[in-house]
mmCIF file of C-alpha atoms in Angstrom:
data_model
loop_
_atom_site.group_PDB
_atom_site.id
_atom_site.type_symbol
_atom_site.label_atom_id
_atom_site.label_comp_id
_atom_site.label_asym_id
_atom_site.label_seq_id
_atom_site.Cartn_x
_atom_site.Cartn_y
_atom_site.Cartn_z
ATOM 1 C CA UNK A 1 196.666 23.230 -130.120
ATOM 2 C CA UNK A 2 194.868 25.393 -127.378
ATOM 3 C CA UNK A 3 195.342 24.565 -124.321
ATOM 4 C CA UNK A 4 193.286 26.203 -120.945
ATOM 5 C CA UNK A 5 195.711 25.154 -118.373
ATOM 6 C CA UNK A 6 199.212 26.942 -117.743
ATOM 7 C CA UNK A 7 201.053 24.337 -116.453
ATOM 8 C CA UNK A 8 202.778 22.450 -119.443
ATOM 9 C CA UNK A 9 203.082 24.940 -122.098
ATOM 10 C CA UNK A 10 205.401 25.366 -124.159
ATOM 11 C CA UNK A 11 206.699 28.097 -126.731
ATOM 12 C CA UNK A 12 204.354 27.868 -129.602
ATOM 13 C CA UNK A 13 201.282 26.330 -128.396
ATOM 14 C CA UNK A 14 198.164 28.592 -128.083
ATOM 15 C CA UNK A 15 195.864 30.008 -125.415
ATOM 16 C CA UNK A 16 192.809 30.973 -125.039
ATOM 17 C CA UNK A 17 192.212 34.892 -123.998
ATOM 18 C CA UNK A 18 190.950 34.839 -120.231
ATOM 19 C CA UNK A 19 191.133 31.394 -119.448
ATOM 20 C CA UNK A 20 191.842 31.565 -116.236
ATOM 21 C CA UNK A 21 189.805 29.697 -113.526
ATOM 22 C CA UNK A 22 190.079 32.880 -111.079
ATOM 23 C CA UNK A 23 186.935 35.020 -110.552
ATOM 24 C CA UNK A 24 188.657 38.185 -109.651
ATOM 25 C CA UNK A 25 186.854 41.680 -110.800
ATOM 26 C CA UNK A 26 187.665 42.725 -114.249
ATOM 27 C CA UNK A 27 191.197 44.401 -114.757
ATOM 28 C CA UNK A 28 191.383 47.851 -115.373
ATOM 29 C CA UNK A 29 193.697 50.803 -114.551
ATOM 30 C CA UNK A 30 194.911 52.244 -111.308
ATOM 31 C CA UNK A 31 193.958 55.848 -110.891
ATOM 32 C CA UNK A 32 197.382 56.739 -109.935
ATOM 33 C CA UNK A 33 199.412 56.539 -113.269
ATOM 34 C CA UNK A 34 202.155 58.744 -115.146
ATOM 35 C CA UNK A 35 201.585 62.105 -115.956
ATOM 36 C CA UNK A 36 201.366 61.956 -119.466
ATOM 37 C CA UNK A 37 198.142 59.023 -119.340
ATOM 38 C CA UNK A 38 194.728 59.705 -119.348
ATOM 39 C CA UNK A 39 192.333 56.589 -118.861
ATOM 40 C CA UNK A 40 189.316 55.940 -121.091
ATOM 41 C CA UNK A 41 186.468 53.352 -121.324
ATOM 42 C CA UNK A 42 186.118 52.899 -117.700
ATOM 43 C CA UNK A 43 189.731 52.763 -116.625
ATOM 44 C CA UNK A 44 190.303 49.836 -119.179
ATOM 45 C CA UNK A 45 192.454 52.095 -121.963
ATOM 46 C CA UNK A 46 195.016 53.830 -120.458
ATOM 47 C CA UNK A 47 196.228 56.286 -123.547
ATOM 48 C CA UNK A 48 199.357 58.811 -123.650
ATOM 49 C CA UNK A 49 198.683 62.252 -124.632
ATOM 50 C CA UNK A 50 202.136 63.755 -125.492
ATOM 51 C CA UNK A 51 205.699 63.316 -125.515
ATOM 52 C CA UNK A 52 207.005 59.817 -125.132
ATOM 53 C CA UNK A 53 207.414 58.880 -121.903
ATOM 54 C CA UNK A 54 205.589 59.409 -118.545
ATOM 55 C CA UNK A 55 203.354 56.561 -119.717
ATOM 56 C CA UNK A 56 203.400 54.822 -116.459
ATOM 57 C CA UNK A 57 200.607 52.538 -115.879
ATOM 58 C CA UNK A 58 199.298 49.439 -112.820
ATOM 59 C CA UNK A 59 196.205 47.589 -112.900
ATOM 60 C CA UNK A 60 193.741 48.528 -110.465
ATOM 61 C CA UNK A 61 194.156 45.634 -108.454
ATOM 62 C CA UNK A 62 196.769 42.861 -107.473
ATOM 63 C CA UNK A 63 196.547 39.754 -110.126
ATOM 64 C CA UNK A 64 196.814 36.179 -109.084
ATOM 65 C CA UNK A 65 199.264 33.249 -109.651
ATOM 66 C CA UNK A 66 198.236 32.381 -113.528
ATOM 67 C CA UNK A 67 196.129 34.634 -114.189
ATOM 68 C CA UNK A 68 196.237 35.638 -117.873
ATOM 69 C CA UNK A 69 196.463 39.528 -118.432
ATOM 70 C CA UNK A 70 195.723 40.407 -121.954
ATOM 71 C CA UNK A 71 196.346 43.474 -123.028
ATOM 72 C CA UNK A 72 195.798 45.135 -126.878
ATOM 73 C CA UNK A 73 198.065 47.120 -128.141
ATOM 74 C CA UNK A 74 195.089 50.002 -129.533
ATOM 75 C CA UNK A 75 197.471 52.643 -131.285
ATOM 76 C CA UNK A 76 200.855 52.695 -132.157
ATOM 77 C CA UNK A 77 203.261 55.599 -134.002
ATOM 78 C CA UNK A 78 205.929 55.649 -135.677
ATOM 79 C CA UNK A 79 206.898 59.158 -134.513
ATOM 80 C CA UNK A 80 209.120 57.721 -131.368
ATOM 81 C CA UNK A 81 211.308 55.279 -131.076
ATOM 82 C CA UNK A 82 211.171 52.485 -128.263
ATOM 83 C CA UNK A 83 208.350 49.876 -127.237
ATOM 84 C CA UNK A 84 206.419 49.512 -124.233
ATOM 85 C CA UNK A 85 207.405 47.484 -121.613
ATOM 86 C CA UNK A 86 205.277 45.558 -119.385
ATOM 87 C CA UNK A 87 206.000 43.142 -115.759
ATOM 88 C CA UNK A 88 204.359 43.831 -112.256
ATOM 89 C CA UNK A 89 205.305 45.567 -109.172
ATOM 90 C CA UNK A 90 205.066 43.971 -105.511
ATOM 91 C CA UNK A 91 204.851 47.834 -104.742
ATOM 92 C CA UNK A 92 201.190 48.774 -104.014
ATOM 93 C CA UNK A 93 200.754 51.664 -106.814
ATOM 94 C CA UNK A 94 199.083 53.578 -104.019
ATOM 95 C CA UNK A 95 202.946 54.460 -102.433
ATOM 96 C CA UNK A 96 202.819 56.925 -105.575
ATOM 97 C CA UNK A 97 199.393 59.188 -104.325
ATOM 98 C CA UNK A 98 200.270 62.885 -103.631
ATOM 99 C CA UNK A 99 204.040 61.934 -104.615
ATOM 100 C CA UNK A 100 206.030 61.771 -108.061
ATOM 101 C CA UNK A 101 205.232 58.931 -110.613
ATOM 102 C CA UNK A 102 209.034 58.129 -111.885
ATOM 103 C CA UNK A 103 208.937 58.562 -115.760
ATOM 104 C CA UNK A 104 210.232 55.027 -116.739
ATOM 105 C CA UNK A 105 209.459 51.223 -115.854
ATOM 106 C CA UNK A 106 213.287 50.597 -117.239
ATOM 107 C CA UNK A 107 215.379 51.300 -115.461
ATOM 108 C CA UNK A 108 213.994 54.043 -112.829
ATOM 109 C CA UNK A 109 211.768 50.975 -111.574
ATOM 110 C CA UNK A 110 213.607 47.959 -112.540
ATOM 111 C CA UNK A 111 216.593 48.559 -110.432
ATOM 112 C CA UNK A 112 214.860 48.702 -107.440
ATOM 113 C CA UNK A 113 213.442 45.834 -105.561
ATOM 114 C CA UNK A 114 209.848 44.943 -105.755
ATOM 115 C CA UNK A 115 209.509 45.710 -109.716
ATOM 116 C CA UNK A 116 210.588 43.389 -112.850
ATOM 117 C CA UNK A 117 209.300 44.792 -116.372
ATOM 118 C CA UNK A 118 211.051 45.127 -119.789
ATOM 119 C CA UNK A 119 210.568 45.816 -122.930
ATOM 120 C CA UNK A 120 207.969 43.927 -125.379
ATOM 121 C CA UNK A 121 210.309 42.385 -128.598
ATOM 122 C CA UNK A 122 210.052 45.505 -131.326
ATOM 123 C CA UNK A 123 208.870 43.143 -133.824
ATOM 124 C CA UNK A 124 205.282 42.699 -131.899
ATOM 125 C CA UNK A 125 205.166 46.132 -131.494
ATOM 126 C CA UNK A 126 202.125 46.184 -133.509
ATOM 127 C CA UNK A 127 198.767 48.058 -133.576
ATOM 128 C CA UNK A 128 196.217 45.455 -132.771
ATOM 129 C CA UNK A 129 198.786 42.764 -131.315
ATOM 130 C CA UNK A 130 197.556 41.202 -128.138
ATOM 131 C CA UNK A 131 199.932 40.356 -125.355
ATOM 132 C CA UNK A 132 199.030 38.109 -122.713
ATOM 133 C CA UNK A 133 201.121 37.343 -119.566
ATOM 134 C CA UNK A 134 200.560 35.270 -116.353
ATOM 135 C CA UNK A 135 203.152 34.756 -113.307
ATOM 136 C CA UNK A 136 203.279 31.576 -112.130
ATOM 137 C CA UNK A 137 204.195 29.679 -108.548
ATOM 138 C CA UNK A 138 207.773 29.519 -109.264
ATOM 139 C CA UNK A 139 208.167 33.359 -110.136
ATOM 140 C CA UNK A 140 208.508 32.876 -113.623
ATOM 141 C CA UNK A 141 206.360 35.570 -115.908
ATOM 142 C CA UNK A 142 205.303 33.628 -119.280
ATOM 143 C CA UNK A 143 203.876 36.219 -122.166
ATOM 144 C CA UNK A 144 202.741 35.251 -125.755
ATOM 145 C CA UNK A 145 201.498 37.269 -128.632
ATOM 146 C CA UNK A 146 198.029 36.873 -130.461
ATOM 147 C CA UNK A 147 197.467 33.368 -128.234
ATOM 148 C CA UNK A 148 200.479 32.052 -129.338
ATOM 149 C CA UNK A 149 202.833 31.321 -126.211
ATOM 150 C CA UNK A 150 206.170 32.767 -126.727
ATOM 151 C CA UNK A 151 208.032 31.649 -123.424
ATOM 152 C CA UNK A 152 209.555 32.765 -120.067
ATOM 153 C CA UNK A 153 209.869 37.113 -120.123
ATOM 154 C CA UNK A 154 211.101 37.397 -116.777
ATOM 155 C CA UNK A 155 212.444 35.185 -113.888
ATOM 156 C CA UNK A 156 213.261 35.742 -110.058
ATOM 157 C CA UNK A 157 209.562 37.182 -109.338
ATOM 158 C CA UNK A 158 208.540 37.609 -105.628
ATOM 159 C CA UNK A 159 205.288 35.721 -105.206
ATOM 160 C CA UNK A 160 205.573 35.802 -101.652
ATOM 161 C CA UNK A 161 202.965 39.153 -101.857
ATOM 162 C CA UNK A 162 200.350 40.511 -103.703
ATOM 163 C CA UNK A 163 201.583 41.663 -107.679
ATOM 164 C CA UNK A 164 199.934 44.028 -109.739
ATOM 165 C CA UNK A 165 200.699 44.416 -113.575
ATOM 166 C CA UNK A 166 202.446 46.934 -114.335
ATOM 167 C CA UNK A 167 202.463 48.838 -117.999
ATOM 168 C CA UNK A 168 205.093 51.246 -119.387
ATOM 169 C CA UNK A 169 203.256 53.283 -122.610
ATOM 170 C CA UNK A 170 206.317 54.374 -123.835
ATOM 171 C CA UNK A 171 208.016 55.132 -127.224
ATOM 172 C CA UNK A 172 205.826 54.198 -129.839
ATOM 173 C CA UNK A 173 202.907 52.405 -127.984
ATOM 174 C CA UNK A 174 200.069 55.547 -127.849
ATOM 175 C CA UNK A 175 197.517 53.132 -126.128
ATOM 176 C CA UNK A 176 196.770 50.015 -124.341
ATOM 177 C CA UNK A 177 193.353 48.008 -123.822
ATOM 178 C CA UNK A 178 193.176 45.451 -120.853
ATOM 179 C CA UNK A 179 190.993 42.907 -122.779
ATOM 180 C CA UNK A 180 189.099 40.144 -121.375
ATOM 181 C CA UNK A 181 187.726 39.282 -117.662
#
């Protein structure tokens, strides 16, 4: 079944990649990002060039209540261990210009207020595999893999002010695509 509106899905039902009704401009990444990213394809790949960490990475502006992010998972290596891990940030990225990007989403972020992320199950961990993710009224972050819903990631979310997604390229994820908009 695919279904184009948010509110009564359930775990295993499809979606359709950029459904949502919102007209915002297209997703892309912030300019202020880990050390370790560079951002290709007009700010739409954000790609780690060494190590493993330092893969920090926002969207370039906030996102709105159900509004699907997709994102593709465009390289992946075996040479690290540990996934990427993905949530948003009440935090305006822009705190970070001129200072010190921390290295991780989990737990340097994540155990402060303002940030939930964590990490994507191993097993999707895929080159190719596309997430998707939306936040909805209630705070509840929904993700799914390939269009097929997968249920609630994260609970407890702020919506109270403006959330941008927020992307950790870490471990064996190389490179992420926001796709759609």
């Amino acid at each position: 079944m695919v279904v184009n509106s948010f509110a009564d899905l359930d775990e295993g039902m499809m979606i359709n990649q950029g459904t949502s009704t919102s007209r915002q401009p297209q997703l892309g990444f912030h300019s202020i990002h880990g050390q370790n990213l560079i951002l290709q394809a007009n700010t739409r790949i954000a790609r780690r060039k060494e190590s493993f960490c330092k893969g920090l990475a926002f969207s370039n502006r906030p996102i709105g209540i159900d509004e699907i992010v997709c994102l593709r998972l465009t390289e992946v290596t075996m040479n690290w261990s540990g996934v990427m891990r993905f949530g948003v940030t009440s935090v305006n990225p822009e705190v970070y210009r001129g200072g010190t990007i921390p290295k991780f989403a989990c737990p340097d972020l994540t155990n402060k207020d303002g940030y939930w992320a964590k990490a994507v199950p191993e097993r999707y961990s895929v080159e190719g595999n596309m997430i998707h993710f939306y936040v909805t009224e209630a705070g509840e972050l929904f993700y799914g893999i390939n269009g097929v819903q997968k249920g609630i990631f994260l609970t407890n979310i702020n919506v109270d002010t403006p959330l941008w997604a927020m992307v950790d390229i870490y471990g064996n994820s190389v490179a992420v695509e926001f796709v759609g908009g």
